[in-house]
Coordinates of C-alpha atoms in Angstrom, one line a residue:
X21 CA 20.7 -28.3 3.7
X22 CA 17.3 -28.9 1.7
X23 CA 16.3 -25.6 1.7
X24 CA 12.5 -25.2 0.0
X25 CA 10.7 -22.1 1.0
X26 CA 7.8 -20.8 -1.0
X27 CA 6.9 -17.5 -1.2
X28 CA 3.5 -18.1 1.2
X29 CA 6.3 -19.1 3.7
X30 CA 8.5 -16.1 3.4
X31 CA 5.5 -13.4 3.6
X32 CA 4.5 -15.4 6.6
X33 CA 7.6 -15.1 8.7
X34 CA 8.2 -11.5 7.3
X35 CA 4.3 -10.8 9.2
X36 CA 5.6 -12.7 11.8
X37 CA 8.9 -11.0 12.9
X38 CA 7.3 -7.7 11.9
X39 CA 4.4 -8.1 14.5
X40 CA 6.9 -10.0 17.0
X41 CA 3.8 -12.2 17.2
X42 CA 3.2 -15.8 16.3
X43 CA -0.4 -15.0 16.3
X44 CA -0.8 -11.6 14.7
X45 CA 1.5 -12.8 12.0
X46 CA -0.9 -15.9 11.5
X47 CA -3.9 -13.4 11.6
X48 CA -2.2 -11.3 8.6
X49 CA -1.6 -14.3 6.4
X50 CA -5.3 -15.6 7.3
X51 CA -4.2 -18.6 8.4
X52 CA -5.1 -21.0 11.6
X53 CA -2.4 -20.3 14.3
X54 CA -2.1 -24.2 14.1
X55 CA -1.1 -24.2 10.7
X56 CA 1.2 -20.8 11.2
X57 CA 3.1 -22.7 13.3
X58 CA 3.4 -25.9 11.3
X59 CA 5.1 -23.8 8.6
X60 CA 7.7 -22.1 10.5
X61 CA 8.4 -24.9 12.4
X62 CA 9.6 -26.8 8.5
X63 CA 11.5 -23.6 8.2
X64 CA 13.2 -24.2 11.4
X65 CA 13.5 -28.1 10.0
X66 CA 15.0 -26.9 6.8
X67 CA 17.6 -24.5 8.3
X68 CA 18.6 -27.0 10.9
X69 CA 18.0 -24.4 13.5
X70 CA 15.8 -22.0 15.5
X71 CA 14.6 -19.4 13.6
X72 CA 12.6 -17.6 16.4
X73 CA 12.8 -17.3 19.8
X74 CA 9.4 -17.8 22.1
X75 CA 8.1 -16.5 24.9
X76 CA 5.0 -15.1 26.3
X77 CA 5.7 -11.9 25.4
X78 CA 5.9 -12.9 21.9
X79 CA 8.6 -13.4 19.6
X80 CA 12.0 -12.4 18.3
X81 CA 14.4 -13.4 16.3
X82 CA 17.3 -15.2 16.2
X83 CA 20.6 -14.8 13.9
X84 CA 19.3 -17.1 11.8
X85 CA 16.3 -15.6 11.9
X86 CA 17.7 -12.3 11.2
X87 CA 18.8 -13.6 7.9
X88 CA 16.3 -15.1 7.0
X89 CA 13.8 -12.0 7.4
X90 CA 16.8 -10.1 5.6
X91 CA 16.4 -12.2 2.6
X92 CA 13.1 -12.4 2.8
X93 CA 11.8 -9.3 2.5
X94 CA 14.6 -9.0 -0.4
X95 CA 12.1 -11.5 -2.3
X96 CA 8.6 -10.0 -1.6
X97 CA 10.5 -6.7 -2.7
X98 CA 11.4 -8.5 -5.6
X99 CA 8.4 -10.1 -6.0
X100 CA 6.7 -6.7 -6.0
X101 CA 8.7 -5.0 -8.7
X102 CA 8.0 -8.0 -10.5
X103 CA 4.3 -7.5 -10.3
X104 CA 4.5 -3.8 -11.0
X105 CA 6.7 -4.2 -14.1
X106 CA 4.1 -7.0 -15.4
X107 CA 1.6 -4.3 -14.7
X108 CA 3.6 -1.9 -17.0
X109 CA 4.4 -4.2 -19.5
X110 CA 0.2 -4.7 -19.8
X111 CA 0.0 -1.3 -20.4
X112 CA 2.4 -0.6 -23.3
X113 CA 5.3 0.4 -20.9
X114 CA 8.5 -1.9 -21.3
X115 CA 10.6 -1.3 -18.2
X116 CA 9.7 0.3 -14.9
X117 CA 12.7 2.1 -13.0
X118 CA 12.5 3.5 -9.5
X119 CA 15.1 6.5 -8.5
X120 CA 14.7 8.0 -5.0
X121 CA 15.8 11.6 -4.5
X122 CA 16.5 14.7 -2.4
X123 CA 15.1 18.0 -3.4
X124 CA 17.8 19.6 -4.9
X125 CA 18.4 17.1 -7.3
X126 CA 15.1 17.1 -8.3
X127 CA 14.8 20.3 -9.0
X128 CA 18.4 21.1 -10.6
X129 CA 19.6 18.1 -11.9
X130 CA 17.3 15.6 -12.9
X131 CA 14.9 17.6 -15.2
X132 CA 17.3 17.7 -18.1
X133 CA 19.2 14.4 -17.4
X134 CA 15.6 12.6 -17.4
X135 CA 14.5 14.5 -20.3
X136 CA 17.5 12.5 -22.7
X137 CA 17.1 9.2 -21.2
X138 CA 13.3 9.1 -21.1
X139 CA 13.5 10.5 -25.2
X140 CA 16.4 7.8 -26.1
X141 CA 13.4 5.4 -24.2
X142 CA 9.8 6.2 -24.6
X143 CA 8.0 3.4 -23.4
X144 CA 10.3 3.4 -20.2
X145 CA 8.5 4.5 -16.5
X146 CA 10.2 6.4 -14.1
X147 CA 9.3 6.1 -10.6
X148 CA 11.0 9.6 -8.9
X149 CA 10.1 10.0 -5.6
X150 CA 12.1 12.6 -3.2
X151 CA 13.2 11.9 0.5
X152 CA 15.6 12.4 2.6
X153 CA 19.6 11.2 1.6
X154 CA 19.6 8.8 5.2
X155 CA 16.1 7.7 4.0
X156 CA 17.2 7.1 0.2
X157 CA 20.3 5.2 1.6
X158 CA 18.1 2.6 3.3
X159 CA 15.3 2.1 0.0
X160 CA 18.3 1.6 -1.7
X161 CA 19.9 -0.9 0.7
X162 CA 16.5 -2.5 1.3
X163 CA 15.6 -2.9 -2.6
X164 CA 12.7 -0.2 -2.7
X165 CA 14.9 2.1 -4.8
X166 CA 16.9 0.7 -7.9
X167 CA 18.9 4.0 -7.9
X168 CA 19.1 7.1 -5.0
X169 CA 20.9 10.7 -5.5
X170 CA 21.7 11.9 -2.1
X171 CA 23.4 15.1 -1.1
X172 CA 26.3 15.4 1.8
X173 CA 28.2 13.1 4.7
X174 CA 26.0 10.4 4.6
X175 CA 27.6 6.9 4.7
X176 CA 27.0 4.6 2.1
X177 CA 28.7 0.9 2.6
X178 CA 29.8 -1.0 0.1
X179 CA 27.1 0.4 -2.3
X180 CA 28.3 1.9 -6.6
X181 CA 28.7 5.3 -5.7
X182 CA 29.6 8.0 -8.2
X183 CA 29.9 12.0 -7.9
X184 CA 26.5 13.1 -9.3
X185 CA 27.3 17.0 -8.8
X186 CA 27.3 19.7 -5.7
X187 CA 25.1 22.2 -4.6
X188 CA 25.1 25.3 -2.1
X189 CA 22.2 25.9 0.3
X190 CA 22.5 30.0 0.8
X191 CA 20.3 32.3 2.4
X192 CA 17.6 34.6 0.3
X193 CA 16.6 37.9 1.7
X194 CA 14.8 40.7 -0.2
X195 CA 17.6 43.7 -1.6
X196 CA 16.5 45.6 1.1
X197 CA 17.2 43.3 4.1
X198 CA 19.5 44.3 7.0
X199 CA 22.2 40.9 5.5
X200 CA 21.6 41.8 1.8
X201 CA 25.5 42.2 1.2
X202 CA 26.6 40.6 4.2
X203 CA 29.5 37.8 3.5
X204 CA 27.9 35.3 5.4
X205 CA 25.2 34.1 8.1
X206 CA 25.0 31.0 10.6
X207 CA 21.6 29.2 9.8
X208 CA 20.9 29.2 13.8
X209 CA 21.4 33.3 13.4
X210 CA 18.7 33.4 11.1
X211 CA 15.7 31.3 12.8
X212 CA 14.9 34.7 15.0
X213 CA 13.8 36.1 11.3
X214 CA 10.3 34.8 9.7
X215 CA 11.4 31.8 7.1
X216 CA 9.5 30.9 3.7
X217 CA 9.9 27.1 2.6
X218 CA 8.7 24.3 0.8
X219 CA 6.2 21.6 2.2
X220 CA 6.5 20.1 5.0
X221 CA 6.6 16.4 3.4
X222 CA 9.8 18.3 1.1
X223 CA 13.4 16.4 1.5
X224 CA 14.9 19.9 1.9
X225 CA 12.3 21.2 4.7
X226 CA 12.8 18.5 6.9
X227 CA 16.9 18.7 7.1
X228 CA 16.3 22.2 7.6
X229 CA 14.0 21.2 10.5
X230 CA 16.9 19.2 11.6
X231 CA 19.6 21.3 11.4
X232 CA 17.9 23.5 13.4
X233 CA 16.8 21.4 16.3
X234 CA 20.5 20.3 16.4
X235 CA 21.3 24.0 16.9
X236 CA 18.5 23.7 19.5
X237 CA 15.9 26.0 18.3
X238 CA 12.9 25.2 16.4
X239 CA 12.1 25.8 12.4
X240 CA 9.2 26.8 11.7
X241 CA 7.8 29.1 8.6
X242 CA 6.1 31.3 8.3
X243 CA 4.6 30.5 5.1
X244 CA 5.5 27.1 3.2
X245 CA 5.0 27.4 -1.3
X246 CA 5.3 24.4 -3.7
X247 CA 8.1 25.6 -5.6
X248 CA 11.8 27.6 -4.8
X249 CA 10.0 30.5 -7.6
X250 CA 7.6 30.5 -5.4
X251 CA 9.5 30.8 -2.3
X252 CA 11.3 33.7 -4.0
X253 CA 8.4 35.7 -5.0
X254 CA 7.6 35.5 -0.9
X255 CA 10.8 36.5 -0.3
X256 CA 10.6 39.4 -2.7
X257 CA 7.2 40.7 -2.1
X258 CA 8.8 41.0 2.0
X259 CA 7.0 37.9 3.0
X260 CA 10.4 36.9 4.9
X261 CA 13.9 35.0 4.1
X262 CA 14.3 31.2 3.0
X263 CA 17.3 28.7 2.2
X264 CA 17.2 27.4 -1.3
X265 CA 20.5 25.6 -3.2
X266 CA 22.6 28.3 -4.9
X267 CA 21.9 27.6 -8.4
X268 CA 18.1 28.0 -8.4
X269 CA 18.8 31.6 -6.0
X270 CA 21.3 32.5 -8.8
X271 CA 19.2 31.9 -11.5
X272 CA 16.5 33.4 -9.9
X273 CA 17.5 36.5 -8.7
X274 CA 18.4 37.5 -12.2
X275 CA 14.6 38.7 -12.8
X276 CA 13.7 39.0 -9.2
X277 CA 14.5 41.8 -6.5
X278 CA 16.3 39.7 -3.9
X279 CA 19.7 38.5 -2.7
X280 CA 21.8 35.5 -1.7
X281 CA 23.9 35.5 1.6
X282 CA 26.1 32.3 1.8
X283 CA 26.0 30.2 5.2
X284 CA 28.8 29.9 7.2
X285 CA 27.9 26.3 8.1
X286 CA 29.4 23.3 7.1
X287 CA 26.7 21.5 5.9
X288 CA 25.6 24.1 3.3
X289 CA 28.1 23.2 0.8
X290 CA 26.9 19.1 -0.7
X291 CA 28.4 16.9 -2.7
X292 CA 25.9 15.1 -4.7
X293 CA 26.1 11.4 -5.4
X294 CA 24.7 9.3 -7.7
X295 CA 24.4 4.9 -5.7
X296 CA 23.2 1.7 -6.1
X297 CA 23.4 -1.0 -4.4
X298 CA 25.5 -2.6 -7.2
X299 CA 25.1 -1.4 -10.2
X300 CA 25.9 -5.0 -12.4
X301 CA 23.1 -6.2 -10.4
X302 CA 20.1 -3.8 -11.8
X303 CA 17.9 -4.3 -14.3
X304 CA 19.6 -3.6 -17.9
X305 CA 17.0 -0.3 -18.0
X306 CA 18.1 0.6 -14.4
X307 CA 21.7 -0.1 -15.1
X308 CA 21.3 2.0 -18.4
X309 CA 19.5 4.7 -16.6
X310 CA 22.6 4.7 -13.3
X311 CA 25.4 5.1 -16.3
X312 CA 23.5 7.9 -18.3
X313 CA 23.0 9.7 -15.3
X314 CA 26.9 8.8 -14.0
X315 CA 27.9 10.6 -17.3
X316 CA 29.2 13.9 -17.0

């Protein structure tokens, strides 16, 4: 098998399978639909098989072109990183790494962890961006991430995973709620009360969202802050209740009027990990940067 693909070829069938179009894809590479075809069809040639299948409905892949879209959004990924770190190294910065988040570790964890590596390696960029754990599992998997932190059950493959930590979500109410001193709550219990949270686009405001449509009701704030201090002060000034991780409502509530109430579900109590996809196959910073934050 000859196999010779340049990269003009491997953005083309990426457009191509992405806009199950033959045509579209052509119009997204600026190319003549003529000459779109020409190229896959030496694909196909060097593969020794279909790569796409046709009909007037468009197109769609076959196994091999599964793979082949696989690996070859793996390269423009690549290819990308590749062009931002050149970017980086233009402006004085000599490695780019990208870690994808949730909100908790964000806020608890990574501050202080950062704060050594990024002092041990000053011309060093970090790229910290928070989402979702299912969402960081697939940046990871896909190549956008070079490193995730995800909290709770979330299935991880074959990936370099290593315990990063863990982390309570527990209810806040002011001292003088009706469940300051209870022993615990259900979260689905609490969504008749008025909720203060983070932003909408926030990792942690979304599962909530979640966990409350699986209870089958609907989370909704009343007011949403920037910041778990600021969700506090809410809470304190009467504002209403909110769900923050334990450690920031602990350390917190030490200068503030308000109280924690644990929840009684299951998914309030996280085990943080730290993954990568592998970690002998990231960058020496990245790989650097997965082990100092692996380190207890």
């Amino acid at each position: 098998m000859n196999l010779h693909f340049d990269l003009f070829d491997l953005k083309l069938f990426v457009y191509v399978a992405d806009a199950h179009s033959l045509t579209r894809g052509a119009e997204k590479a600026c190319i003549s639909l003529a000459a779109a075809s020409t190229r896959i069809k030496q694909m196909e040639e060097a593969v020794g098989g279909k790569l796409l299948h046709r009909s007037a409905q468009g197109v769609s892949l076959t196994a091999a072109g599964q793979a082949v879209l696989y690996h070859a959004k793996r390269v423009m990924q690549q290819m990308e990183h590749l062009r931002c770190d050149m970017q980086d190294f233009g402006k004085g910065i000599k490695g780019h790494v990208r870690v994808f988040a949730n909100t908790t570790s964000i806020t608890e964890y990574l501050p202080q962890k950062l704060a050594g590596f990024l002092t041990q390696h000053p011309a060093v960029q970090v790229d910290l961006r928070e989402y979702l754990s299912e969402e960081i599992v697939r940046a990871v998997a896909d190549g956008e991430a070079d490193i995730g932190i995800l909290a709770g059950d979330v299935h991880t493959g074959d990936f370099d995973a290593r315990p990063f930590g863990s982390n309570q979500l527990v209810l806040v109410v002011p001292t003088t709620h009706r469940l300051a001193g209870a022993p615990s709550v259900a979260f689905a219990d609490t969504l008749d009360e008025q909720h203060v949270g983070l932003h909408h686009g926030s990792a942690i405001h979304r599962f909530l969202q979640r966990r409350a449509e699986l209870a089958g009701r609907g989370f909704n704030p009343r007011i949403q802050v920037s910041s778990f201090e600021a969700i506090c002060l809410m809470i304190e000034a009467g504002v209403g209740i909110g769900v923050l991780p334990m450690s920031s409502a602990q350390r917190l509530s030490m200068a503030m009027r308000i109280s924690t109430v644990a929840l009684s579900d299951t998914w309030a109590e996280r085990e943080l990990k730290l993954i990568a996809r592998s970690r002998e196959q990231l960058p020496a910073l990245a790989r650097e940067l997965f082990d100092h934050l692996a380190a207890r």
